JSON list of C-alpha atoms and ligand atoms in Angstrom, two decimals:
[
{"chain": "J", "resi": 1, "resn": "UNK", "atom": "CA", "xyz": [178.98, 9.99, 90.15]},
{"chain": "J", "resi": 2, "resn": "UNK", "atom": "CA", "xyz": [176.21, 8.18, 92.06]},
{"chain": "J", "resi": 3, "resn": "UNK", "atom": "CA", "xyz": [172.91, 8.83, 93.80]},
{"chain": "J", "resi": 4, "resn": "UNK", "atom": "CA", "xyz": [169.43, 8.52, 92.09]},
{"chain": "J", "resi": 5, "resn": "UNK", "atom": "CA", "xyz": [168.38, 11.50, 89.59]},
{"chain": "J", "resi": 6, "resn": "UNK", "atom": "CA", "xyz": [165.00, 12.98, 89.85]},
{"chain": "J", "resi": 7, "resn": "UNK", "atom": "CA", "xyz": [163.44, 16.00, 88.17]},
{"chain": "J", "resi": 8, "resn": "UNK", "atom": "CA", "xyz": [161.18, 18.18, 90.32]},
{"chain": "J", "resi": 9, "resn": "UNK", "atom": "CA", "xyz": [158.45, 20.17, 88.30]},
{"chain": "J", "resi": 10, "resn": "UNK", "atom": "CA", "xyz": [159.01, 23.90, 88.27]},
{"chain": "J", "resi": 11, "resn": "UNK", "atom": "CA", "xyz": [157.23, 25.24, 85.40]},
{"chain": "J", "resi": 12, "resn": "UNK", "atom": "CA", "xyz": [154.22, 22.56, 84.12]},
{"chain": "J", "resi": 13, "resn": "UNK", "atom": "CA", "xyz": [153.09, 21.86, 80.63]},
{"chain": "J", "resi": 14, "resn": "UNK", "atom": "CA", "xyz": [149.90, 23.73, 81.00]},
{"chain": "J", "resi": 15, "resn": "UNK", "atom": "CA", "xyz": [151.55, 26.88, 82.63]},
{"chain": "J", "resi": 16, "resn": "UNK", "atom": "CA", "xyz": [154.23, 27.18, 80.08]},
{"chain": "J", "resi": 17, "resn": "UNK", "atom": "CA", "xyz": [151.48, 26.74, 77.31]},
{"chain": "J", "resi": 18, "resn": "UNK", "atom": "CA", "xyz": [149.34, 29.39, 78.80]},
{"chain": "J", "resi": 19, "resn": "UNK", "atom": "CA", "xyz": [151.80, 31.99, 79.00]},
{"chain": "J", "resi": 20, "resn": "UNK", "atom": "CA", "xyz": [153.61, 31.50, 75.53]},
{"chain": "J", "resi": 21, "resn": "UNK", "atom": "CA", "xyz": [150.29, 32.43, 73.85]},
{"chain": "J", "resi": 22, "resn": "UNK", "atom": "CA", "xyz": [150.44, 35.53, 76.14]},
{"chain": "J", "resi": 23, "resn": "UNK", "atom": "CA", "xyz": [153.75, 36.24, 74.86]},
{"chain": "J", "resi": 24, "resn": "UNK", "atom": "CA", "xyz": [152.56, 35.95, 71.27]},
{"chain": "J", "resi": 25, "resn": "UNK", "atom": "CA", "xyz": [149.34, 38.45, 72.30]},
{"chain": "J", "resi": 26, "resn": "UNK", "atom": "CA", "xyz": [152.34, 40.66, 73.66]},
{"chain": "J", "resi": 27, "resn": "UNK", "atom": "CA", "xyz": [154.72, 40.22, 70.29]},
{"chain": "J", "resi": 28, "resn": "UNK", "atom": "CA", "xyz": [151.38, 40.93, 68.08]},
{"chain": "J", "resi": 29, "resn": "UNK", "atom": "CA", "xyz": [150.60, 43.86, 69.78]},
{"chain": "J", "resi": 30, "resn": "UNK", "atom": "CA", "xyz": [154.15, 45.49, 69.08]},
{"chain": "J", "resi": 31, "resn": "UNK", "atom": "CA", "xyz": [153.21, 45.30, 65.58]},
{"chain": "J", "resi": 32, "resn": "UNK", "atom": "CA", "xyz": [156.93, 44.50, 64.18]},
{"chain": "J", "resi": 33, "resn": "UNK", "atom": "CA", "xyz": [157.31, 45.03, 60.33]},
{"chain": "J", "resi": 34, "resn": "UNK", "atom": "CA", "xyz": [158.82, 42.77, 57.82]},
{"chain": "J", "resi": 35, "resn": "UNK", "atom": "CA", "xyz": [159.68, 40.20, 61.13]},
{"chain": "J", "resi": 36, "resn": "UNK", "atom": "CA", "xyz": [162.78, 37.71, 61.01]},
{"chain": "J", "resi": 37, "resn": "UNK", "atom": "CA", "xyz": [162.43, 35.51, 64.23]},
{"chain": "J", "resi": 38, "resn": "UNK", "atom": "CA", "xyz": [165.79, 34.19, 65.24]},
{"chain": "J", "resi": 39, "resn": "UNK", "atom": "CA", "xyz": [165.73, 31.33, 67.62]},
{"chain": "J", "resi": 40, "resn": "UNK", "atom": "CA", "xyz": [169.09, 30.81, 69.43]},
{"chain": "J", "resi": 41, "resn": "UNK", "atom": "CA", "xyz": [170.19, 27.36, 69.26]},
{"chain": "J", "resi": 42, "resn": "UNK", "atom": "CA", "xyz": [169.86, 25.23, 71.20]},
{"chain": "J", "resi": 43, "resn": "UNK", "atom": "CA", "xyz": [168.31, 25.45, 74.41]},
{"chain": "J", "resi": 44, "resn": "UNK", "atom": "CA", "xyz": [165.30, 27.86, 72.77]},
{"chain": "J", "resi": 45, "resn": "UNK", "atom": "CA", "xyz": [164.28, 25.13, 70.06]},
{"chain": "J", "resi": 46, "resn": "UNK", "atom": "CA", "xyz": [160.86, 23.97, 71.77]},
{"chain": "J", "resi": 47, "resn": "UNK", "atom": "CA", "xyz": [160.13, 27.12, 72.93]},
{"chain": "J", "resi": 48, "resn": "UNK", "atom": "CA", "xyz": [160.39, 28.84, 69.46]},
{"chain": "J", "resi": 49, "resn": "UNK", "atom": "CA", "xyz": [158.47, 26.00, 68.00]},
{"chain": "J", "resi": 50, "resn": "UNK", "atom": "CA", "xyz": [155.54, 26.77, 70.68]},
{"chain": "J", "resi": 51, "resn": "UNK", "atom": "CA", "xyz": [156.16, 30.57, 70.20]},
{"chain": "J", "resi": 52, "resn": "UNK", "atom": "CA", "xyz": [155.86, 30.55, 66.60]},
{"chain": "J", "resi": 53, "resn": "UNK", "atom": "CA", "xyz": [152.93, 28.51, 66.06]},
{"chain": "J", "resi": 54, "resn": "UNK", "atom": "CA", "xyz": [151.11, 30.42, 68.42]},
{"chain": "J", "resi": 55, "resn": "UNK", "atom": "CA", "xyz": [152.34, 33.80, 66.90]},
{"chain": "J", "resi": 56, "resn": "UNK", "atom": "CA", "xyz": [150.62, 31.78, 63.53]},
{"chain": "J", "resi": 57, "resn": "UNK", "atom": "CA", "xyz": [147.71, 31.23, 65.34]},
{"chain": "J", "resi": 58, "resn": "UNK", "atom": "CA", "xyz": [147.29, 35.18, 65.97]},
{"chain": "J", "resi": 59, "resn": "UNK", "atom": "CA", "xyz": [148.23, 36.15, 62.16]},
{"chain": "J", "resi": 60, "resn": "UNK", "atom": "CA", "xyz": [151.29, 37.30, 62.63]},
{"chain": "J", "resi": 61, "resn": "UNK", "atom": "CA", "xyz": [153.52, 37.18, 59.57]},
{"chain": "J", "resi": 62, "resn": "UNK", "atom": "CA", "xyz": [157.05, 36.24, 59.66]},
{"chain": "J", "resi": 63, "resn": "UNK", "atom": "CA", "xyz": [160.02, 34.32, 59.04]},
{"chain": "J", "resi": 64, "resn": "UNK", "atom": "CA", "xyz": [161.86, 32.33, 61.23]},
{"chain": "J", "resi": 65, "resn": "UNK", "atom": "CA", "xyz": [165.70, 31.61, 61.24]},
{"chain": "J", "resi": 66, "resn": "UNK", "atom": "CA", "xyz": [168.10, 30.09, 63.75]},
{"chain": "J", "resi": 67, "resn": "UNK", "atom": "CA", "xyz": [171.62, 30.84, 64.74]},
{"chain": "J", "resi": 68, "resn": "UNK", "atom": "CA", "xyz": [174.01, 28.75, 67.16]},
{"chain": "J", "resi": 69, "resn": "UNK", "atom": "CA", "xyz": [175.89, 30.73, 69.27]},
{"chain": "J", "resi": 70, "resn": "UNK", "atom": "CA", "xyz": [177.97, 28.66, 71.86]},
{"chain": "J", "resi": 71, "resn": "UNK", "atom": "CA", "xyz": [178.72, 29.90, 75.56]},
{"chain": "J", "resi": 72, "resn": "UNK", "atom": "CA", "xyz": [178.20, 26.70, 77.97]},
{"chain": "J", "resi": 73, "resn": "UNK", "atom": "CA", "xyz": [180.13, 23.80, 76.41]},
{"chain": "J", "resi": 74, "resn": "UNK", "atom": "CA", "xyz": [179.01, 20.98, 78.25]},
{"chain": "J", "resi": 75, "resn": "UNK", "atom": "CA", "xyz": [179.36, 22.26, 81.40]},
{"chain": "J", "resi": 76, "resn": "UNK", "atom": "CA", "xyz": [176.97, 24.33, 83.69]},
{"chain": "J", "resi": 77, "resn": "UNK", "atom": "CA", "xyz": [179.21, 27.70, 84.20]},
{"chain": "J", "resi": 78, "resn": "UNK", "atom": "CA", "xyz": [179.30, 30.19, 81.78]},
{"chain": "J", "resi": 79, "resn": "UNK", "atom": "CA", "xyz": [182.48, 30.33, 79.36]},
{"chain": "J", "resi": 80, "resn": "UNK", "atom": "CA", "xyz": [181.74, 33.82, 79.06]},
{"chain": "J", "resi": 81, "resn": "UNK", "atom": "CA", "xyz": [183.73, 33.05, 75.68]},
{"chain": "J", "resi": 82, "resn": "UNK", "atom": "CA", "xyz": [181.03, 33.17, 72.66]},
{"chain": "J", "resi": 83, "resn": "UNK", "atom": "CA", "xyz": [181.07, 32.51, 68.85]},
{"chain": "J", "resi": 84, "resn": "UNK", "atom": "CA", "xyz": [178.78, 31.33, 66.25]},
{"chain": "J", "resi": 85, "resn": "UNK", "atom": "CA", "xyz": [178.72, 28.01, 65.06]},
{"chain": "J", "resi": 86, "resn": "UNK", "atom": "CA", "xyz": [175.75, 28.27, 62.70]},
{"chain": "J", "resi": 87, "resn": "UNK", "atom": "CA", "xyz": [175.15, 31.38, 61.24]},
{"chain": "J", "resi": 88, "resn": "UNK", "atom": "CA", "xyz": [171.56, 32.74, 59.69]},
{"chain": "J", "resi": 89, "resn": "UNK", "atom": "CA", "xyz": [171.16, 32.91, 55.85]},
{"chain": "J", "resi": 90, "resn": "UNK", "atom": "CA", "xyz": [169.01, 35.71, 55.46]},
{"chain": "J", "resi": 91, "resn": "UNK", "atom": "CA", "xyz": [169.85, 39.72, 55.35]},
{"chain": "J", "resi": 92, "resn": "UNK", "atom": "CA", "xyz": [168.65, 41.53, 58.46]},
{"chain": "J", "resi": 93, "resn": "UNK", "atom": "CA", "xyz": [169.12, 44.60, 56.68]},
{"chain": "J", "resi": 94, "resn": "UNK", "atom": "CA", "xyz": [166.08, 47.22, 57.62]},
{"chain": "J", "resi": 95, "resn": "UNK", "atom": "CA", "xyz": [164.26, 44.32, 58.93]},
{"chain": "J", "resi": 96, "resn": "UNK", "atom": "CA", "xyz": [162.58, 44.29, 62.73]},
{"chain": "J", "resi": 97, "resn": "UNK", "atom": "CA", "xyz": [164.36, 41.08, 64.44]},
{"chain": "J", "resi": 98, "resn": "UNK", "atom": "CA", "xyz": [162.59, 39.17, 67.15]},
{"chain": "J", "resi": 99, "resn": "UNK", "atom": "CA", "xyz": [165.49, 36.87, 68.93]},
{"chain": "J", "resi": 100, "resn": "UNK", "atom": "CA", "xyz": [164.43, 34.10, 70.80]},
{"chain": "J", "resi": 101, "resn": "UNK", "atom": "CA", "xyz": [166.21, 32.25, 73.61]},
{"chain": "J", "resi": 102, "resn": "UNK", "atom": "CA", "xyz": [165.51, 29.95, 76.67]},
{"chain": "J", "resi": 103, "resn": "UNK", "atom": "CA", "xyz": [167.20, 31.88, 79.36]},
{"chain": "J", "resi": 104, "resn": "UNK", "atom": "CA", "xyz": [168.75, 35.31, 79.92]},
{"chain": "J", "resi": 105, "resn": "UNK", "atom": "CA", "xyz": [171.44, 35.15, 82.71]},
{"chain": "J", "resi": 106, "resn": "UNK", "atom": "CA", "xyz": [174.63, 36.77, 81.99]},
{"chain": "J", "resi": 107, "resn": "UNK", "atom": "CA", "xyz": [173.26, 38.59, 79.24]},
{"chain": "J", "resi": 108, "resn": "UNK", "atom": "CA", "xyz": [176.15, 37.77, 77.24]},
{"chain": "J", "resi": 109, "resn": "UNK", "atom": "CA", "xyz": [174.62, 35.43, 74.75]},
{"chain": "J", "resi": 110, "resn": "UNK", "atom": "CA", "xyz": [171.72, 37.95, 73.84]},
{"chain": "J", "resi": 111, "resn": "UNK", "atom": "CA", "xyz": [174.04, 40.94, 73.89]},
{"chain": "J", "resi": 112, "resn": "UNK", "atom": "CA", "xyz": [176.29, 39.34, 71.41]},
{"chain": "J", "resi": 113, "resn": "UNK", "atom": "CA", "xyz": [173.50, 38.27, 69.19]},
{"chain": "J", "resi": 114, "resn": "UNK", "atom": "CA", "xyz": [171.92, 41.79, 69.30]},
{"chain": "J", "resi": 115, "resn": "UNK", "atom": "CA", "xyz": [175.03, 43.79, 68.70]},
{"chain": "J", "resi": 116, "resn": "UNK", "atom": "CA", "xyz": [175.71, 41.44, 65.43]},
{"chain": "J", "resi": 117, "resn": "UNK", "atom": "CA", "xyz": [172.44, 42.06, 63.99]},
{"chain": "J", "resi": 118, "resn": "UNK", "atom": "CA", "xyz": [172.60, 45.68, 64.63]},
{"chain": "J", "resi": 119, "resn": "UNK", "atom": "CA", "xyz": [175.75, 45.74, 63.25]},
{"chain": "J", "resi": 120, "resn": "UNK", "atom": "CA", "xyz": [174.01, 44.06, 60.23]},
{"chain": "J", "resi": 121, "resn": "UNK", "atom": "CA", "xyz": [171.64, 47.00, 59.56]},
{"chain": "J", "resi": 122, "resn": "UNK", "atom": "CA", "xyz": [168.38, 45.61, 61.22]},
{"chain": "J", "resi": 123, "resn": "UNK", "atom": "CA", "xyz": [166.11, 48.14, 61.69]},
{"chain": "J", "resi": 124, "resn": "UNK", "atom": "CA", "xyz": [164.87, 47.11, 65.62]},
{"chain": "J", "resi": 125, "resn": "UNK", "atom": "CA", "xyz": [165.99, 43.90, 67.27]},
{"chain": "J", "resi": 126, "resn": "UNK", "atom": "CA", "xyz": [163.81, 42.79, 70.29]},
{"chain": "J", "resi": 127, "resn": "UNK", "atom": "CA", "xyz": [164.39, 40.00, 72.94]},
{"chain": "J", "resi": 128, "resn": "UNK", "atom": "CA", "xyz": [162.10, 37.20, 73.82]},
{"chain": "J", "resi": 129, "resn": "UNK", "atom": "CA", "xyz": [163.35, 34.72, 76.46]},
{"chain": "J", "resi": 130, "resn": "UNK", "atom": "CA", "xyz": [160.94, 31.90, 78.11]},
{"chain": "J", "resi": 131, "resn": "UNK", "atom": "CA", "xyz": [163.24, 32.52, 81.65]},
{"chain": "J", "resi": 132, "resn": "UNK", "atom": "CA", "xyz": [164.92, 35.73, 83.14]},
{"chain": "J", "resi": 133, "resn": "UNK", "atom": "CA", "xyz": [167.35, 34.88, 85.87]},
{"chain": "J", "resi": 134, "resn": "UNK", "atom": "CA", "xyz": [168.22, 37.39, 88.71]},
{"chain": "J", "resi": 135, "resn": "UNK", "atom": "CA", "xyz": [171.52, 38.16, 90.12]},
{"chain": "J", "resi": 136, "resn": "UNK", "atom": "CA", "xyz": [174.10, 37.16, 87.42]},
{"chain": "J", "resi": 137, "resn": "UNK", "atom": "CA", "xyz": [173.76, 40.04, 84.74]},
{"chain": "J", "resi": 138, "resn": "UNK", "atom": "CA", "xyz": [177.33, 40.80, 83.12]},
{"chain": "J", "resi": 139, "resn": "UNK", "atom": "CA", "xyz": [176.22, 43.05, 80.60]},
{"chain": "J", "resi": 140, "resn": "UNK", "atom": "CA", "xyz": [173.37, 45.57, 80.75]},
{"chain": "J", "resi": 141, "resn": "UNK", "atom": "CA", "xyz": [170.71, 44.28, 78.85]},
{"chain": "J", "resi": 142, "resn": "UNK", "atom": "CA", "xyz": [166.70, 43.68, 79.00]},
{"chain": "J", "resi": 143, "resn": "UNK", "atom": "CA", "xyz": [164.39, 41.39, 77.45]},
{"chain": "J", "resi": 144, "resn": "UNK", "atom": "CA", "xyz": [161.38, 43.12, 75.77]},
{"chain": "J", "resi": 145, "resn": "UNK", "atom": "CA", "xyz": [159.27, 39.58, 76.70]},
{"chain": "J", "resi": 146, "resn": "UNK", "atom": "CA", "xyz": [160.09, 37.23, 79.44]},
{"chain": "J", "resi": 147, "resn": "UNK", "atom": "CA", "xyz": [157.93, 34.12, 80.29]},
{"chain": "J", "resi": 148, "resn": "UNK", "atom": "CA", "xyz": [158.96, 33.75, 83.81]},
{"chain": "J", "resi": 149, "resn": "UNK", "atom": "CA", "xyz": [160.97, 34.86, 86.33]},
{"chain": "J", "resi": 150, "resn": "UNK", "atom": "CA", "xyz": [163.37, 32.00, 86.93]},
{"chain": "J", "resi": 151, "resn": "UNK", "atom": "CA", "xyz": [164.85, 31.25, 91.00]},
{"chain": "J", "resi": 152, "resn": "UNK", "atom": "CA", "xyz": [168.67, 30.79, 90.43]},
{"chain": "J", "resi": 153, "resn": "UNK", "atom": "CA", "xyz": [168.64, 27.35, 90.20]},
{"chain": "J", "resi": 154, "resn": "UNK", "atom": "CA", "xyz": [170.06, 25.01, 86.88]},
{"chain": "J", "resi": 155, "resn": "UNK", "atom": "CA", "xyz": [166.96, 24.45, 85.13]},
{"chain": "J", "resi": 156, "resn": "UNK", "atom": "CA", "xyz": [166.57, 21.90, 82.61]},
{"chain": "J", "resi": 157, "resn": "UNK", "atom": "CA", "xyz": [163.67, 20.72, 79.89]},
{"chain": "J", "resi": 158, "resn": "UNK", "atom": "CA", "xyz": [161.85, 22.39, 77.67]},
{"chain": "J", "resi": 159, "resn": "UNK", "atom": "CA", "xyz": [164.83, 22.14, 75.26]},
{"chain": "J", "resi": 160, "resn": "UNK", "atom": "CA", "xyz": [167.37, 22.92, 78.15]},
{"chain": "J", "resi": 161, "resn": "UNK", "atom": "CA", "xyz": [170.14, 20.43, 78.78]},
{"chain": "J", "resi": 162, "resn": "UNK", "atom": "CA", "xyz": [172.70, 19.40, 80.78]},
{"chain": "J", "resi": 163, "resn": "UNK", "atom": "CA", "xyz": [175.05, 17.72, 78.29]},
{"chain": "J", "resi": 164, "resn": "UNK", "atom": "CA", "xyz": [171.86, 17.03, 76.23]},
{"chain": "J", "resi": 165, "resn": "UNK", "atom": "CA", "xyz": [170.30, 15.24, 78.72]},
{"chain": "J", "resi": 166, "resn": "UNK", "atom": "CA", "xyz": [166.82, 16.26, 79.50]},
{"chain": "J", "resi": 167, "resn": "UNK", "atom": "CA", "xyz": [165.88, 18.25, 76.58]},
{"chain": "J", "resi": 168, "resn": "UNK", "atom": "CA", "xyz": [163.03, 16.39, 75.62]},
{"chain": "J", "resi": 169, "resn": "UNK", "atom": "CA", "xyz": [160.99, 17.10, 78.86]},
{"chain": "J", "resi": 170, "resn": "UNK", "atom": "CA", "xyz": [157.88, 19.15, 78.00]},
{"chain": "J", "resi": 171, "resn": "UNK", "atom": "CA", "xyz": [158.62, 21.56, 81.70]},
{"chain": "J", "resi": 172, "resn": "UNK", "atom": "CA", "xyz": [160.99, 22.84, 83.07]},
{"chain": "J", "resi": 173, "resn": "UNK", "atom": "CA", "xyz": [162.18, 21.52, 86.02]},
{"chain": "J", "resi": 174, "resn": "UNK", "atom": "CA", "xyz": [165.22, 21.16, 88.47]},
{"chain": "J", "resi": 175, "resn": "UNK", "atom": "CA", "xyz": [167.59, 17.95, 88.36]},
{"chain": "J", "resi": 176, "resn": "UNK", "atom": "CA", "xyz": [167.80, 16.86, 92.10]},
{"chain": "J", "resi": 177, "resn": "UNK", "atom": "CA", "xyz": [170.22, 13.50, 93.14]},
{"chain": "J", "resi": 178, "resn": "UNK", "atom": "CA", "xyz": [169.20, 11.33, 96.13]},
{"chain": "J", "resi": 179, "resn": "UNK", "atom": "CA", "xyz": [171.77, 9.43, 97.88]},
{"chain": "Z", "resi": 1, "resn": "IMP", "atom": "P1", "xyz": [173.81, 34.22, 79.17]},
{"chain": "Z", "resi": 1, "resn": "IMP", "atom": "O1", "xyz": [174.87, 34.10, 77.95]},
{"chain": "Z", "resi": 1, "resn": "IMP", "atom": "O2", "xyz": [174.44, 33.78, 80.62]},
{"chain": "Z", "resi": 1, "resn": "IMP", "atom": "O3", "xyz": [172.48, 35.10, 79.53]},
{"chain": "Z", "resi": 1, "resn": "IMP", "atom": "O4", "xyz": [173.53, 32.61, 78.90]},
{"chain": "Z", "resi": 1, "resn": "IMP", "atom": "C1", "xyz": [172.40, 32.31, 78.79]},
{"chain": "Z", "resi": 1, "resn": "IMP", "atom": "C2", "xyz": [172.40, 30.91, 78.22]},
{"chain": "Z", "resi": 1, "resn": "IMP", "atom": "O5", "xyz": [173.28, 29.85, 79.38]},
{"chain": "Z", "resi": 1, "resn": "IMP", "atom": "C3", "xyz": [170.82, 30.25, 77.97]},
{"chain": "Z", "resi": 1, "resn": "IMP", "atom": "O6", "xyz": [170.60, 30.41, 76.77]},
{"chain": "Z", "resi": 1, "resn": "IMP", "atom": "C4", "xyz": [171.22, 28.89, 78.41]},
{"chain": "Z", "resi": 1, "resn": "IMP", "atom": "O7", "xyz": [171.77, 28.29, 77.28]},
{"chain": "Z", "resi": 1, "resn": "IMP", "atom": "C5", "xyz": [172.52, 28.70, 78.84]},
{"chain": "Z", "resi": 1, "resn": "IMP", "atom": "N1", "xyz": [172.01, 28.91, 80.29]},
{"chain": "Z", "resi": 1, "resn": "IMP", "atom": "C6", "xyz": [171.88, 29.09, 81.53]},
{"chain": "Z", "resi": 1, "resn": "IMP", "atom": "N2", "xyz": [171.62, 29.33, 82.65]},
{"chain": "Z", "resi": 1, "resn": "IMP", "atom": "C7", "xyz": [170.91, 27.63, 82.25]},
{"chain": "Z", "resi": 1, "resn": "IMP", "atom": "C8", "xyz": [169.94, 26.31, 83.02]},
{"chain": "Z", "resi": 1, "resn": "IMP", "atom": "O8", "xyz": [169.71, 26.77, 84.50]},
{"chain": "Z", "resi": 1, "resn": "IMP", "atom": "N3", "xyz": [169.97, 25.50, 82.49]},
{"chain": "Z", "resi": 1, "resn": "IMP", "atom": "C9", "xyz": [169.99, 25.42, 81.27]},
{"chain": "Z", "resi": 1, "resn": "IMP", "atom": "N4", "xyz": [171.04, 26.34, 80.33]},
{"chain": "Z", "resi": 1, "resn": "IMP", "atom": "C10", "xyz": [171.45, 27.66, 81.08]},
{"chain": "Z", "resi": 2, "resn": "MG", "atom": "MG1", "xyz": [171.26, 28.56, 74.86]}
]
């Protein structure tokens, strides 16, 4: 490894904030009942935190939970193997569920999570993602709420990482190595 790493901003903080507020409005309009929002760790943590506060601002009643599903290890290529590293603690039977994730790419993660909660008796499972990446869908699944269409680049920031680096950035960017 050599060369200096810089991050090129793809989606800035203000643009994200405005979109998160708009997404919360879309979700409110869906009038979900007995709503349990489940953030898919780890990449969604910052998006979920902002989205939950935006939903609160709009007076949407909800509970929040977390599930940790692993799909990538520390690399940047999907392994296709999924497992639940940390499950939610709440029953989901009869509830409306909103799954929140950072990126919809192959769709495997969210299809796996959706199937899990449907199997547990959730009434309705909707999907909200910050970013949707084209071209890599392995299973047929669409998100109900999409923040932004993302170019086919490996992105970091706003919760998303390369080997746990860059999660703290308040914007979405692309790692560029010079030299
Ligand atoms: P899927 O199962 O292929 O849809 O995987 C989506 C998951 O892969 C996301 O929740 C991210 O954790 C991870 N991922 C996919 N693309 C990127 C990226 O460009 N940057 C960081 N994480 C990514
Ligand atoms: Mg993820």
